[in-house]
PDB file of C-alpha atoms in Angstrom:
ATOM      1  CA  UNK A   1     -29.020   7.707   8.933  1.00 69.00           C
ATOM      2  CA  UNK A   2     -30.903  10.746   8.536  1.00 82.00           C
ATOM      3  CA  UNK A   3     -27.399  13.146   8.215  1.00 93.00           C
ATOM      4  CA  UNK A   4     -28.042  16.895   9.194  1.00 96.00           C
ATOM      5  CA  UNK A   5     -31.711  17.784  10.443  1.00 97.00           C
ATOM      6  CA  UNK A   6     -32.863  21.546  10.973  1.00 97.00           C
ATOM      7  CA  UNK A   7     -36.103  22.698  12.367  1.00 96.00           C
ATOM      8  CA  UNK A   8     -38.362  24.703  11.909  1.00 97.00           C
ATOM      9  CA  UNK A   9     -38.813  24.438   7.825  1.00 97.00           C
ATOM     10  CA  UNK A  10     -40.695  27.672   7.378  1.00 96.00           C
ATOM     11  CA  UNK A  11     -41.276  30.523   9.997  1.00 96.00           C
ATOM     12  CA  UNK A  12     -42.166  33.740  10.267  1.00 97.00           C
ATOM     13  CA  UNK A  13     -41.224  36.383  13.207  1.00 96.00           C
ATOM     14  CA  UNK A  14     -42.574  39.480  14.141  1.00 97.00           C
ATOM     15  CA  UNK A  15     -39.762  42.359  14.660  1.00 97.00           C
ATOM     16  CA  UNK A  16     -38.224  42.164  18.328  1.00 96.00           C
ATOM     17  CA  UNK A  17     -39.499  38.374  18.700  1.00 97.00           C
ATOM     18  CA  UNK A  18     -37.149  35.464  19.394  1.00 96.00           C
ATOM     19  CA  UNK A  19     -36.531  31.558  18.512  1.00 96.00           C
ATOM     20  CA  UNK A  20     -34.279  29.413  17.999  1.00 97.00           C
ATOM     21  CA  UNK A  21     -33.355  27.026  15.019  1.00 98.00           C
ATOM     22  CA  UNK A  22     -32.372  23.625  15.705  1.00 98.00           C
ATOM     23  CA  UNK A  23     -29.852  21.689  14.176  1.00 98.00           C
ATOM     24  CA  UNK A  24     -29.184  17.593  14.930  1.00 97.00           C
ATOM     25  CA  UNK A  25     -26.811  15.163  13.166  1.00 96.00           C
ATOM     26  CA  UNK A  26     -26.290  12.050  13.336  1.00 94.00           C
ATOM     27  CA  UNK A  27     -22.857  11.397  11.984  1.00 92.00           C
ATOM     28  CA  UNK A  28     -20.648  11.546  14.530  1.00 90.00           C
ATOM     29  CA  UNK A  29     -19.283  15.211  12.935  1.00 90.00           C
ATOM     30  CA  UNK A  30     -16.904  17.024  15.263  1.00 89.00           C
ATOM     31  CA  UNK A  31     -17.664  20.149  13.390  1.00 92.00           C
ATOM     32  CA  UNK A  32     -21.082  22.553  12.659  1.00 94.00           C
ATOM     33  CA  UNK A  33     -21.535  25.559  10.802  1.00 95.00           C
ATOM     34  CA  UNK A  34     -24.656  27.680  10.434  1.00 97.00           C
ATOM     35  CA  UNK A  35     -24.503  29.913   7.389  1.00 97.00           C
ATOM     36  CA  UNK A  36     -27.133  32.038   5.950  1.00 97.00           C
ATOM     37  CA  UNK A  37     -28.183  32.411   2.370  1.00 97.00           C
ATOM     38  CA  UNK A  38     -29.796  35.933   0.847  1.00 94.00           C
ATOM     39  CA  UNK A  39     -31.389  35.973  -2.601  1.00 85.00           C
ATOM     40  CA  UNK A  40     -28.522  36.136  -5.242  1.00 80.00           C
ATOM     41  CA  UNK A  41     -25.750  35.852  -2.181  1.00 83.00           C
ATOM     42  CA  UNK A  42     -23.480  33.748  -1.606  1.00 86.00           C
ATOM     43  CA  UNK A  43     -23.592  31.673   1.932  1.00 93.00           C
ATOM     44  CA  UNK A  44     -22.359  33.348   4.401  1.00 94.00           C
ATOM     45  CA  UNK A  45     -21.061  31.829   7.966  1.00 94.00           C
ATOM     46  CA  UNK A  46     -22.496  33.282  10.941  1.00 96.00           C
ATOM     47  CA  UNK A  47     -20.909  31.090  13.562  1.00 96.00           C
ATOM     48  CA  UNK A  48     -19.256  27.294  13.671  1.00 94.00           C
ATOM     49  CA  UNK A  49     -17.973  24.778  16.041  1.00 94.00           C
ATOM     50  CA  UNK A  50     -15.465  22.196  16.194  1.00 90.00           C
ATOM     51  CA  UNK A  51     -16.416  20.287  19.430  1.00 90.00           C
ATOM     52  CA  UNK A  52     -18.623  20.386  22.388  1.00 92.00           C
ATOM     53  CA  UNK A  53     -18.169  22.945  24.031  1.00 94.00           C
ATOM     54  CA  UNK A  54     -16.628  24.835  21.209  1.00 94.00           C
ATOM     55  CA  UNK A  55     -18.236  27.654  19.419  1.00 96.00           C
ATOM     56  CA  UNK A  56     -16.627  30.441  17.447  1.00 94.00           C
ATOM     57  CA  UNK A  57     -17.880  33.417  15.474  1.00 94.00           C
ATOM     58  CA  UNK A  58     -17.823  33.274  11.360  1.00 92.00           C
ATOM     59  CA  UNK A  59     -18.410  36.121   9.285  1.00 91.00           C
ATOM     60  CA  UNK A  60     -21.856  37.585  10.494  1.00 94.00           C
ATOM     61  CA  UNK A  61     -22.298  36.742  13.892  1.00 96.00           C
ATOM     62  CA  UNK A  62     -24.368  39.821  15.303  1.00 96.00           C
ATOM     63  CA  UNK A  63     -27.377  39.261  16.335  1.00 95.00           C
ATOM     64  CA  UNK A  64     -27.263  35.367  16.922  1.00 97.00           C
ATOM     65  CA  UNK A  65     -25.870  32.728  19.637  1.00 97.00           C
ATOM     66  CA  UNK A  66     -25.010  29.329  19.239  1.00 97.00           C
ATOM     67  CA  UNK A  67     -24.357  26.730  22.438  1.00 96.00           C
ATOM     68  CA  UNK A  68     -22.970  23.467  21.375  1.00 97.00           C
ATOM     69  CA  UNK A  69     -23.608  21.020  24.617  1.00 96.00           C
ATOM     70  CA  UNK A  70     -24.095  17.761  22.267  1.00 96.00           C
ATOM     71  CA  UNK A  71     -21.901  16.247  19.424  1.00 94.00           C
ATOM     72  CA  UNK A  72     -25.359  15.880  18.115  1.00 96.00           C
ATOM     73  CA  UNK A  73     -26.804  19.213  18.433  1.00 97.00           C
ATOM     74  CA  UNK A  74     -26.121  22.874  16.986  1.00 98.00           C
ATOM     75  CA  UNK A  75     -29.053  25.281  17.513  1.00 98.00           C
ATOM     76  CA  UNK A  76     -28.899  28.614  16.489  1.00 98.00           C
ATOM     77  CA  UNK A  77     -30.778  31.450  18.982  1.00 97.00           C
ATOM     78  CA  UNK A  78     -32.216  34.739  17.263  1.00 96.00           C
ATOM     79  CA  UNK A  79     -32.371  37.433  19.916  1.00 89.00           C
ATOM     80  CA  UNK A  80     -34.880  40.414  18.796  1.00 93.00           C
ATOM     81  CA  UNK A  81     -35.005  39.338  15.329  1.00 95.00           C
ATOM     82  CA  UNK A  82     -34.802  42.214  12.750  1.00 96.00           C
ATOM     83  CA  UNK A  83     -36.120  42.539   9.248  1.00 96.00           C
ATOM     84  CA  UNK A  84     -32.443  41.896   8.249  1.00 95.00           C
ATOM     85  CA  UNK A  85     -32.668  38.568   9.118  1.00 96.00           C
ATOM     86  CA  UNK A  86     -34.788  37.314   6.601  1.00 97.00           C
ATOM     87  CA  UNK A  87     -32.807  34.520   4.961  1.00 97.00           C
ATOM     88  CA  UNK A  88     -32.255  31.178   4.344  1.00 97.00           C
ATOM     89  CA  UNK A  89     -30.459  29.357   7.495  1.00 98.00           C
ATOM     90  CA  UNK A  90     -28.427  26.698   6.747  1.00 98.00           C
ATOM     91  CA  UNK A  91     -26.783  24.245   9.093  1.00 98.00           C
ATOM     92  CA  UNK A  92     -24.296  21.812   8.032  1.00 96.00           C
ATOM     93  CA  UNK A  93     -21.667  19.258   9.628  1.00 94.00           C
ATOM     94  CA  UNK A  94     -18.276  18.152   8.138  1.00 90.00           C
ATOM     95  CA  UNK A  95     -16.096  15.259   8.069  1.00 76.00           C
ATOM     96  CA  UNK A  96     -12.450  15.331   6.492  1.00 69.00           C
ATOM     97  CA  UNK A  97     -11.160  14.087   3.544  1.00 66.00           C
ATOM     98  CA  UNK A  98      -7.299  13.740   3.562  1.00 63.00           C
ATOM     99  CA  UNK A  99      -7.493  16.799   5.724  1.00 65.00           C
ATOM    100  CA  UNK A 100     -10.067  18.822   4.024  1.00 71.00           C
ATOM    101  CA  UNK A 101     -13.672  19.604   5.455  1.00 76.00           C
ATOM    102  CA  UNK A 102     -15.870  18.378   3.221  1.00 83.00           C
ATOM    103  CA  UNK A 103     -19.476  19.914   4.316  1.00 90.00           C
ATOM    104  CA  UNK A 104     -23.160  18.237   4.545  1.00 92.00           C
ATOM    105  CA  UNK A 105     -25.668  20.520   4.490  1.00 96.00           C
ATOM    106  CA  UNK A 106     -29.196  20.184   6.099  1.00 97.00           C
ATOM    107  CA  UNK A 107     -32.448  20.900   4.484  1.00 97.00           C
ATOM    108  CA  UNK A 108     -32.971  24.673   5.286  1.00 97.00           C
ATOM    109  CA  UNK A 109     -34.498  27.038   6.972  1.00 97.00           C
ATOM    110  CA  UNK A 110     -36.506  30.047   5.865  1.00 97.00           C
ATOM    111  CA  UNK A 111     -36.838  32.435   7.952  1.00 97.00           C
ATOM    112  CA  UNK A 112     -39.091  36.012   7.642  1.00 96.00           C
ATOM    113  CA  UNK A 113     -39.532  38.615  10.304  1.00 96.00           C
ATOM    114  CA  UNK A 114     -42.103  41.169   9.330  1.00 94.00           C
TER     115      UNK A 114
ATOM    116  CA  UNK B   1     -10.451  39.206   3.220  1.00 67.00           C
ATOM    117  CA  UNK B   2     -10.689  36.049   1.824  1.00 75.00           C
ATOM    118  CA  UNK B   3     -12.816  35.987  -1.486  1.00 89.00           C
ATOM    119  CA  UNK B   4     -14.243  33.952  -3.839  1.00 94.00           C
ATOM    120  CA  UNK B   5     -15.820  35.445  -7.423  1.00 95.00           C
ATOM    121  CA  UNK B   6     -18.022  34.098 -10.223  1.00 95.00           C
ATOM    122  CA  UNK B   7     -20.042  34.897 -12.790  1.00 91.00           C
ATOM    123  CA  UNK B   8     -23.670  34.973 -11.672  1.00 88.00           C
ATOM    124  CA  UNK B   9     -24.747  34.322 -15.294  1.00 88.00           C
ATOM    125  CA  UNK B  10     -27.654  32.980 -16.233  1.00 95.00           C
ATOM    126  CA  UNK B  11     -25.035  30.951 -17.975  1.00 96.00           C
ATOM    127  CA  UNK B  12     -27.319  29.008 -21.052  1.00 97.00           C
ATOM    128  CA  UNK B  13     -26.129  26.000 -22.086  1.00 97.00           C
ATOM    129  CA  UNK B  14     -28.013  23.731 -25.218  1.00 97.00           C
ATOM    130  CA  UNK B  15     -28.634  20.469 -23.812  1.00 97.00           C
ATOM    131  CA  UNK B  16     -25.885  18.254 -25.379  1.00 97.00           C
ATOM    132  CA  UNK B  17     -23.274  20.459 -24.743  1.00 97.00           C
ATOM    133  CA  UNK B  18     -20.889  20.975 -22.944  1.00 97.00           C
ATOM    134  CA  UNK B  19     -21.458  23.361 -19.866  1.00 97.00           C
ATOM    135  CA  UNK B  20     -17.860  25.437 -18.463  1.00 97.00           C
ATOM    136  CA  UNK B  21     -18.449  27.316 -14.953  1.00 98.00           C
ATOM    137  CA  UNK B  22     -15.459  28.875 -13.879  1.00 97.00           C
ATOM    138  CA  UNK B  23     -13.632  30.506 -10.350  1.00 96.00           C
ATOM    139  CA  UNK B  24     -11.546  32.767  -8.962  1.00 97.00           C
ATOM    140  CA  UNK B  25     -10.282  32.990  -5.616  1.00 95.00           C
ATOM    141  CA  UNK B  26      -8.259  35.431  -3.477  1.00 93.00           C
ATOM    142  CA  UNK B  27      -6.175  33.500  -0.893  1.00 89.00           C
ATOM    143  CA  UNK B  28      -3.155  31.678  -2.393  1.00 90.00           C
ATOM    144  CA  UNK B  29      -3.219  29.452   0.450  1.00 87.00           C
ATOM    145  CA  UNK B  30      -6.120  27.760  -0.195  1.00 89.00           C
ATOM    146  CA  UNK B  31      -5.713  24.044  -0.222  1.00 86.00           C
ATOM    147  CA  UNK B  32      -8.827  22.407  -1.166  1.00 90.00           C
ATOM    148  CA  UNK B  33     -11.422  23.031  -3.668  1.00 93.00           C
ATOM    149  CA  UNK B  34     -15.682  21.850  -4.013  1.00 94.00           C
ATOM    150  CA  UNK B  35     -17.950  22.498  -6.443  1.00 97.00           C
ATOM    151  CA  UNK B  36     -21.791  22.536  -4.711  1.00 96.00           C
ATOM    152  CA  UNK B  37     -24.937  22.161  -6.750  1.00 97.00           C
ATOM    153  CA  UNK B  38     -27.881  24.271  -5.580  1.00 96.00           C
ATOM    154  CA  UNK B  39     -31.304  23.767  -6.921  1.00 97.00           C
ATOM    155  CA  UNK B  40     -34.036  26.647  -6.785  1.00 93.00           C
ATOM    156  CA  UNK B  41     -34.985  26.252  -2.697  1.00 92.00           C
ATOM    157  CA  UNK B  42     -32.692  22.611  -1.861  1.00 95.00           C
ATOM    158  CA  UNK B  43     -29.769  23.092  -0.257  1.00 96.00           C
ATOM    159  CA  UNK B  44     -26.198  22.952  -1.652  1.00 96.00           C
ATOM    160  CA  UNK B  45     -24.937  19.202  -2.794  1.00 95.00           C
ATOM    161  CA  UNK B  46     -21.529  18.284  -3.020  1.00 94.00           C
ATOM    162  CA  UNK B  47     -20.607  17.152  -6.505  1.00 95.00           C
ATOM    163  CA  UNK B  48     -16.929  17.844  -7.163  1.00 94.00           C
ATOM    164  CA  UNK B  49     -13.836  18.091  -5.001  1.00 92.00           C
ATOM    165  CA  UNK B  50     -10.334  18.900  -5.865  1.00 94.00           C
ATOM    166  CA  UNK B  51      -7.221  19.365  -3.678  1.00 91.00           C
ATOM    167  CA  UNK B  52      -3.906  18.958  -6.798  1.00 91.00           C
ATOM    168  CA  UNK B  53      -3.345  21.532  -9.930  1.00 94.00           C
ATOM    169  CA  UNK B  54      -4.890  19.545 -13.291  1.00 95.00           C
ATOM    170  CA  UNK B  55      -7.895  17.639 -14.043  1.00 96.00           C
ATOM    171  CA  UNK B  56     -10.302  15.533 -11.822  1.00 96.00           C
ATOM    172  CA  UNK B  57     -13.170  13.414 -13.644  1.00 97.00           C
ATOM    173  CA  UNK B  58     -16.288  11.891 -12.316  1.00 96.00           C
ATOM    174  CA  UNK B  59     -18.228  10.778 -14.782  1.00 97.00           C
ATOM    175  CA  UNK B  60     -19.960  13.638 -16.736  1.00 97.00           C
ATOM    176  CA  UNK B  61     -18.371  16.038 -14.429  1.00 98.00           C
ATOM    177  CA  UNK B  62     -14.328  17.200 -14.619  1.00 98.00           C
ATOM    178  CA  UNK B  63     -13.130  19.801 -12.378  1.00 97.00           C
ATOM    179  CA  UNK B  64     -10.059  21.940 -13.234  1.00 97.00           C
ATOM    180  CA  UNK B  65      -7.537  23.219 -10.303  1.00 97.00           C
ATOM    181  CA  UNK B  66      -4.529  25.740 -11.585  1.00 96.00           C
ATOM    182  CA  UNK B  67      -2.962  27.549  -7.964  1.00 94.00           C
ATOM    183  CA  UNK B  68      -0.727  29.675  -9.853  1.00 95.00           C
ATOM    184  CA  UNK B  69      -3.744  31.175 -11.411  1.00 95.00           C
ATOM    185  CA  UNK B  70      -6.188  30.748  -8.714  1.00 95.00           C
ATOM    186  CA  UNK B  71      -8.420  29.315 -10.372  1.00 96.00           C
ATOM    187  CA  UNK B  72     -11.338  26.594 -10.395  1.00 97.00           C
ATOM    188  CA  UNK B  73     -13.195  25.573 -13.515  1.00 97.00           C
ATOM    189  CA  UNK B  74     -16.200  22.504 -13.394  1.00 98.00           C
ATOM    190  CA  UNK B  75     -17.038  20.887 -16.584  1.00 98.00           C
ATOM    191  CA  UNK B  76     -20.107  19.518 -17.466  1.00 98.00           C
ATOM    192  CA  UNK B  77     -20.266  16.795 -20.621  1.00 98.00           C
ATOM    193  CA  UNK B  78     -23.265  16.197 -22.484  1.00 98.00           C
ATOM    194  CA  UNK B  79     -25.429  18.697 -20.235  1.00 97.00           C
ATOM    195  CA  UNK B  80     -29.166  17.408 -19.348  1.00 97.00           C
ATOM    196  CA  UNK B  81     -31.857  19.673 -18.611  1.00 96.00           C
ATOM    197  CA  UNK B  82     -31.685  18.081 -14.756  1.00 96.00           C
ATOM    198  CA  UNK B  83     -28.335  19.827 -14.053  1.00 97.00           C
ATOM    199  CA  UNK B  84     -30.069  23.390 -14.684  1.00 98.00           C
ATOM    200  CA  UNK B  85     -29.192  24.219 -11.084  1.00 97.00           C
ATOM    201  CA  UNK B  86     -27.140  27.301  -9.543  1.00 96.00           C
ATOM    202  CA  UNK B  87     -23.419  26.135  -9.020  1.00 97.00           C
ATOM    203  CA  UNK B  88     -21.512  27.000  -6.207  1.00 96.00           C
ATOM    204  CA  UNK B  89     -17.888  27.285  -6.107  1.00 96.00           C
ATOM    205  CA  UNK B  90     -16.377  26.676  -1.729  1.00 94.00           C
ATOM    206  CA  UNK B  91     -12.793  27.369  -0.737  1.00 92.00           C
ATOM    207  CA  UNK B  92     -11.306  25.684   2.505  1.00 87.00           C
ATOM    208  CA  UNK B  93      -9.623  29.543   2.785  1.00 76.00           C
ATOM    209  CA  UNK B  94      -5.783  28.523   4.181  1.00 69.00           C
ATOM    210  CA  UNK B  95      -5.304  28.011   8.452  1.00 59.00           C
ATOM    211  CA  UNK B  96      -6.700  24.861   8.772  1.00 57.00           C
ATOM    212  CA  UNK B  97     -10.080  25.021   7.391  1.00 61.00           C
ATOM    213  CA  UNK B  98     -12.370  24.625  10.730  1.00 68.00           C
ATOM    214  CA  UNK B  99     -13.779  27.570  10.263  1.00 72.00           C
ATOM    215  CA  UNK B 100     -15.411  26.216   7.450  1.00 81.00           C
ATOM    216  CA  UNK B 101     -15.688  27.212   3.720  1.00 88.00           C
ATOM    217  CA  UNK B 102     -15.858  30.375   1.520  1.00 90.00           C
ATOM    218  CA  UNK B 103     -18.434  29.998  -1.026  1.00 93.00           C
ATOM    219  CA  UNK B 104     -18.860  32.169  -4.109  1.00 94.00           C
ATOM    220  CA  UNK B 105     -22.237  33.573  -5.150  1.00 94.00           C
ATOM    221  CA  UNK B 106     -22.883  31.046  -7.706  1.00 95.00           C
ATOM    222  CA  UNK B 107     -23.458  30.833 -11.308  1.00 96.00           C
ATOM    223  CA  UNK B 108     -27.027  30.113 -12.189  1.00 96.00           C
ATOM    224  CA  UNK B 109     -27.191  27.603 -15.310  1.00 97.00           C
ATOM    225  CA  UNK B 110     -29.952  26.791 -17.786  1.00 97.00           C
ATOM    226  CA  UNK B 111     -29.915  23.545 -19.899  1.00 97.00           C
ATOM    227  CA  UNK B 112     -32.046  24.332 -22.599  1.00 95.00           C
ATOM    228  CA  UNK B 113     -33.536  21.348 -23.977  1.00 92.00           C
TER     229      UNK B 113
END
């Protein structure tokens, strides 16, 4: 059971390049989140989903897409990636515990666009 | 919109001790309550939830829920230098909750041995 599973680790971007992060879990989770994490911040949700099908924007959704075609898979897509997107990109699945989402995060992504 | 504060510290703690993080949060709706540990590049753990006003323990770890005052406190008893970490504080904001959680910046703690 390897939980929540995000790739790449590490990468760095050139300004106006794209990619995509991928996110996989294993759980069975009906909901995803990708948040992103700046130096001192807080995490911040950029867009989640509660099904197949399903996506919905969070808080700072401009400048990324998600598609959610899979339980199993979440990716994230980075269209012309700016300098402001250096972060820390975190995807994470939840289950529910007497009706609250309780989340599991996966391992991170860092991401730098010179 | 929906907020939740803390004190970014460094909060320092002598190991021993007993280490008090505390929360505030803005939507009196809110319904259920996590404490996350962070360590310097991991990703957030869950250590502590709480959905009822009072006290929940778990071994070395109590957190504190009062919804009048909107507020979320973790306790940590007889602190070790392996829970200097940054401590995050996550609503489920009220609605549902599948939009996820509201974190707080997080208070960065120091055991000092």
């Amino acid at each position: 059971n390897a939980g929540v599973t995000q790739t790449p680790k590490f990468r760095i971007l050139k300004i106006g390049q794209s990619m995509t992060l991928q996110c996989t879990q294993d759980m069975n989770h009906n909901y995803m989140y990708w948040y992103r994490q700046d130096p001192g911040m807080g995490l911040k949700l950029i867009y989640y989903s509660v099904g197949a099908g399903i996506t919905d924007k969070g808080e700072v959704p401009n400048g990324y897409n998600v598609s959610r075609s899979t339980t199993e898979d979440f990716p994230l897509r980075l269209e012309l990636a700016a300098p402001s997107q250096t972060s820390v990109y975190f995807c994470a699945s939840s289950w529910t515990d007497g009706g609250a989402n309780v989340l599991t995060f996966g391992a991170g992504s860092r991401l730098t666009v010179l | 919109q929906k907020e939740v504060e803390q004190n970014s510290g460094p909060l320092s703690v002598p190991e021993g001790a007993i280490a008090s993080l505390n929360c505030t949060y803005s939507d009196r709706g809110s319904q259920s309550f996590f404490w996350y540990r962070q360590y310097s590049g991991k990703s957030p753990e869950l250590i502590m939830s709480i959905y009822s006003n009072g006290d929940k323990e778990d071994g070395r770890f109590t957190a504190q829920l009062n919804k009048a005052s909107q507020y979320v406190s973790l306790l940590i008893r007889d602190s070790q230098p392996s829970d200097s970490a940054t401590y995050l504080c996550a609503v489920n904001p009220s609605g549902g909750g599948a939009d996820g959680l509201t974190f707080g910046k997080g208070t960065h703690l120091i055991i000092q041995p």
